[in-house]
Amino acid sequence: MDINAIRTRLLALLRQIAPDIEPQSIEPQRAFRDQFDFDSMDALHFAAAVSEAFGLEIPERDYPSLTSLEGAARFVQSRLSAGA
Amino acid sequence: MAESRIPGRAAPRGMTHHLLDYEAARRTFTWENARIALTGGSDPRLNIAYEAIDRRVQRGYGVWLAARFIDRAGNRLDITYSQLQSRCNRFANALRSLEIPRGAPVATLLGRSAELFTVALGTLKAGNVFCPLFSAFGPEPLKTRLALGHIQVLVTSGAFYRRKVAGIRAALGALRHVLIVREDPHEELPEGTTDFAELMRQASDSYETAPTHDTDVALLHFTSGTTGMPKGVTLTHAAVIAQHATSELVLDLHPQEVFWCTADPGWVTGIAYGMIGPLTCGVTLIVDQEEFDPQRWYRILAEERVNVWYTAPTAIRMLMKAGLELTRAHRYPELRLMASVGEPLNAEAVLWGVEAFGQPFHDTWWQTETGAIMIANFPACGVVPGSMGRAVPGIEAAVLRRTERGVQVVSSPEEVGEIGLRPGWPSMFSGYLDNPERYRASFHDGWYLAGDLARRDRDGYFWFIGRADDVIKSAGHLISPFELESALMQHPAVAQAAVIGIPDPIAGEAVKAFVELKSAVAPDEALRSAILGHARRLLGAAVAPREIAFSEALPRTRSGKIMRRLLRARELGLPEGDLSTLEGRP
């Protein structure tokens, strides 16, 4: 899957959990919680949503990879290509 | 009831538990003696900050570490009792230089920083009232609390100010000064604010503690009720007596031990046990400035050699979910006591403690109004998994039944009733700010009624059942449905809203909102998302609903009151109960 397509999908998941986020203002490299109001329950829900949307099993030790948009996109891409 | 009790553990070599024999402690404990044990005499003056810092310095603890702050990158900032004393003195002088009168309330909207400790204890030392605000609140709950509290000074960061306070400042008539803790010296100060660091630099580092007494108000904590605005709970300087006694009896703290309370200082636990009580015991506090992260937490427990750890069920359940592999990446030979507070701790979580750390979590129960732990599992006595524990020495607790003839004590074991406490302990709240009727209504026939339902077994152990009202407890935060509903109704498409708590495997309860739309507005996903976004912006992510459902007609009583209880019963498939007052029914 193309990384841009992954990013778009991740953004949609993020917006489902936190619709208060302005997608155009997101800095992809920066942790979500440094940019907007995103608490640890949001982070947990985001990890669950990513896991379901991409059909990936994501152990808790990998959650730190999901704290920024770019981190999450790269993580999903590498996991998808590893499984392919 | 023959519950399986996990036996108590012996104290490490050379140390004795503060409470060894529960029955004996109940017989002999008095609050008068507890006051003397803390202050060393019968001085009629009493000041929380003085007991927490100055008396420690006087007794020779000055060079010991009072607190270690750990930032995101893992950098440590260590502050000794003497250093904390000078910082607090400077802030107390700063308040005087701003001509803030004694007794006036000072609030913080800060992360878990050294400045927060300085402001909290400096404010108390100056004889002013300290009010911590939860930094995850959005502008709406902040406006309500700053206004209700008549806050005169707010200490916050530039980022919080711009995001949450600048837009509501005009509505805050009592607010005279906003002090900004800058992240770096080049950060520009927002208009109409003062530089905290500069003010501190100009202030002297010696200050004579204000001559406060047991009955003087010291702390203002906001908590949520079912109806109406948040309640401003006031605690007096005498709270320190109970916070100190329970830090010994329940948390078993000894001088120079390393103690980590993970609660946010925006709530009462983070102040009573994240700061005041443990400092009066001469411990070193660990303060992690980062948000919850299992690997980080295990690393802190191991590397900082934490002896006593006070945390919360939501965090414990998140650690359980993260798996034992992470727990076992470290060893914790110094960890000797683990306790929990904030919501009921299920037996599975207690037992997981044994599997993961070789020791159980000790559940404790109290609330903002009680000012200190009231019911607990004690380290020397062992733990009954799933139980809240027994009444703390000096506390008379009972299960009560409300009847037409007044309140009655339930004498038969296992019967469910409301938790009642006999007034007379020093940290009992002294009032709800500006609301004496509501304060009076909390007491019946010589009991304070806590609003929590429980049963008591034959051995005197309390078992939590639920709230007696509609207040929601999510991830340890007490959330008022009314406050959330009011915020939802500010959205132009919403006619009516009802908010309930639904069971959540991690957070205990999750907030779900039902909204009735204005006529001619069609429900769709875009609107659902817009309403959720609106709620999060106004309230903050930590308290906003996680889920929104559209409802064509919310169930109401004939008098028009929305029946949250019925919504909850329907949501959970429970019996709907007595519906005789429901609108549209015979």
mmCIF file of N, CA and C in Angstrom, chain B residues 1-3 384 399 401 410-417 453-465:
data_model
loop_
_atom_site.group_PDB
_atom_site.id
_atom_site.type_symbol
_atom_site.label_atom_id
_atom_site.label_comp_id
_atom_site.label_asym_id
_atom_site.label_seq_id
_atom_site.Cartn_x
_atom_site.Cartn_y
_atom_site.Cartn_z
ATOM 1 N N MET B 1 -18.066 -13.311 55.028
ATOM 2 C CA MET B 1 -17.830 -13.890 53.708
ATOM 3 C C MET B 1 -16.383 -14.405 53.639
ATOM 4 N N ALA B 2 -16.227 -15.633 53.180
ATOM 5 C CA ALA B 2 -14.883 -16.214 53.189
ATOM 6 C C ALA B 2 -14.107 -15.810 51.937
ATOM 7 N N GLU B 3 -13.701 -14.555 51.903
ATOM 8 C CA GLU B 3 -12.918 -14.099 50.758
ATOM 9 C C GLU B 3 -11.485 -14.555 50.962
ATOM 10 N N VAL B 384 -7.783 -7.959 50.970
ATOM 11 C CA VAL B 384 -8.903 -8.764 50.508
ATOM 12 C C VAL B 384 -9.198 -8.294 49.087
ATOM 13 N N VAL B 399 -22.435 1.645 56.677
ATOM 14 C CA VAL B 399 -23.346 1.577 55.534
ATOM 15 C C VAL B 399 -24.693 2.073 56.047
ATOM 16 N N ARG B 401 -28.808 3.511 55.444
ATOM 17 C CA ARG B 401 -30.036 3.406 54.666
ATOM 18 C C ARG B 401 -30.823 4.696 54.909
ATOM 19 N N VAL B 410 -27.103 0.386 58.662
ATOM 20 C CA VAL B 410 -27.402 -0.991 58.272
ATOM 21 C C VAL B 410 -26.533 -1.900 59.130
ATOM 22 N N SER B 411 -27.184 -2.728 59.964
ATOM 23 C CA SER B 411 -26.365 -3.533 60.869
ATOM 24 C C SER B 411 -26.089 -4.923 60.309
ATOM 25 N N SER B 412 -26.954 -5.386 59.385
ATOM 26 C CA SER B 412 -26.709 -6.735 58.864
ATOM 27 C C SER B 412 -25.650 -6.683 57.769
ATOM 28 N N PRO B 413 -24.686 -7.614 57.851
ATOM 29 C CA PRO B 413 -23.629 -7.617 56.844
ATOM 30 C C PRO B 413 -24.213 -7.869 55.456
ATOM 31 N N GLU B 414 -23.518 -7.436 54.454
ATOM 32 C CA GLU B 414 -23.831 -7.693 53.048
ATOM 33 C C GLU B 414 -24.981 -6.856 52.496
ATOM 34 N N GLU B 415 -25.679 -6.100 53.351
ATOM 35 C CA GLU B 415 -26.756 -5.283 52.813
ATOM 36 C C GLU B 415 -26.188 -4.016 52.194
ATOM 37 N N VAL B 416 -26.715 -3.658 51.024
ATOM 38 C CA VAL B 416 -26.176 -2.492 50.311
ATOM 39 C C VAL B 416 -26.794 -1.209 50.840
ATOM 40 N N GLY B 417 -25.965 -0.199 51.008
ATOM 41 C CA GLY B 417 -26.450 1.112 51.415
ATOM 42 C C GLY B 417 -25.421 2.166 51.045
ATOM 43 N N LEU B 453 -22.331 3.832 46.959
ATOM 44 C CA LEU B 453 -23.020 2.684 47.525
ATOM 45 C C LEU B 453 -22.020 1.561 47.791
ATOM 46 N N ALA B 454 -22.217 0.893 48.914
ATOM 47 C CA ALA B 454 -21.303 -0.196 49.265
ATOM 48 C C ALA B 454 -22.022 -1.180 50.180
ATOM 49 N N ARG B 455 -21.397 -2.323 50.382
ATOM 50 C CA ARG B 455 -21.847 -3.232 51.436
ATOM 51 C C ARG B 455 -20.645 -3.508 52.331
ATOM 52 N N ARG B 456 -20.928 -4.000 53.529
ATOM 53 C CA ARG B 456 -19.828 -4.309 54.438
ATOM 54 C C ARG B 456 -19.942 -5.772 54.844
ATOM 55 N N ASP B 457 -18.835 -6.491 54.826
ATOM 56 C CA ASP B 457 -18.925 -7.910 55.184
ATOM 57 C C ASP B 457 -18.738 -8.092 56.699
ATOM 58 N N ARG B 458 -18.792 -9.344 57.144
ATOM 59 C CA ARG B 458 -18.725 -9.636 58.580
ATOM 60 C C ARG B 458 -17.424 -9.173 59.209
ATOM 61 N N ASP B 459 -16.385 -9.121 58.421
ATOM 62 C CA ASP B 459 -15.072 -8.733 58.951
ATOM 63 C C ASP B 459 -14.835 -7.225 58.917
ATOM 64 N N GLY B 460 -15.856 -6.485 58.483
ATOM 65 C CA GLY B 460 -15.696 -5.035 58.475
ATOM 66 C C GLY B 460 -15.129 -4.481 57.175
ATOM 67 N N TYR B 461 -14.932 -5.345 56.171
ATOM 68 C CA TYR B 461 -14.416 -4.869 54.881
ATOM 69 C C TYR B 461 -15.560 -4.319 54.033
ATOM 70 N N PHE B 462 -15.298 -3.154 53.422
ATOM 71 C CA PHE B 462 -16.298 -2.525 52.560
ATOM 72 C C PHE B 462 -16.092 -2.993 51.116
ATOM 73 N N TRP B 463 -17.219 -3.137 50.411
ATOM 74 C CA TRP B 463 -17.199 -3.548 48.998
ATOM 75 C C TRP B 463 -17.975 -2.520 48.196
ATOM 76 N N PHE B 464 -17.333 -1.943 47.220
ATOM 77 C CA PHE B 464 -17.951 -0.874 46.434
ATOM 78 C C PHE B 464 -19.024 -1.441 45.508
ATOM 79 N N ILE B 465 -20.154 -0.760 45.433
ATOM 80 C CA ILE B 465 -21.240 -1.192 44.545
ATOM 81 C C ILE B 465 -21.410 -0.221 43.378
#
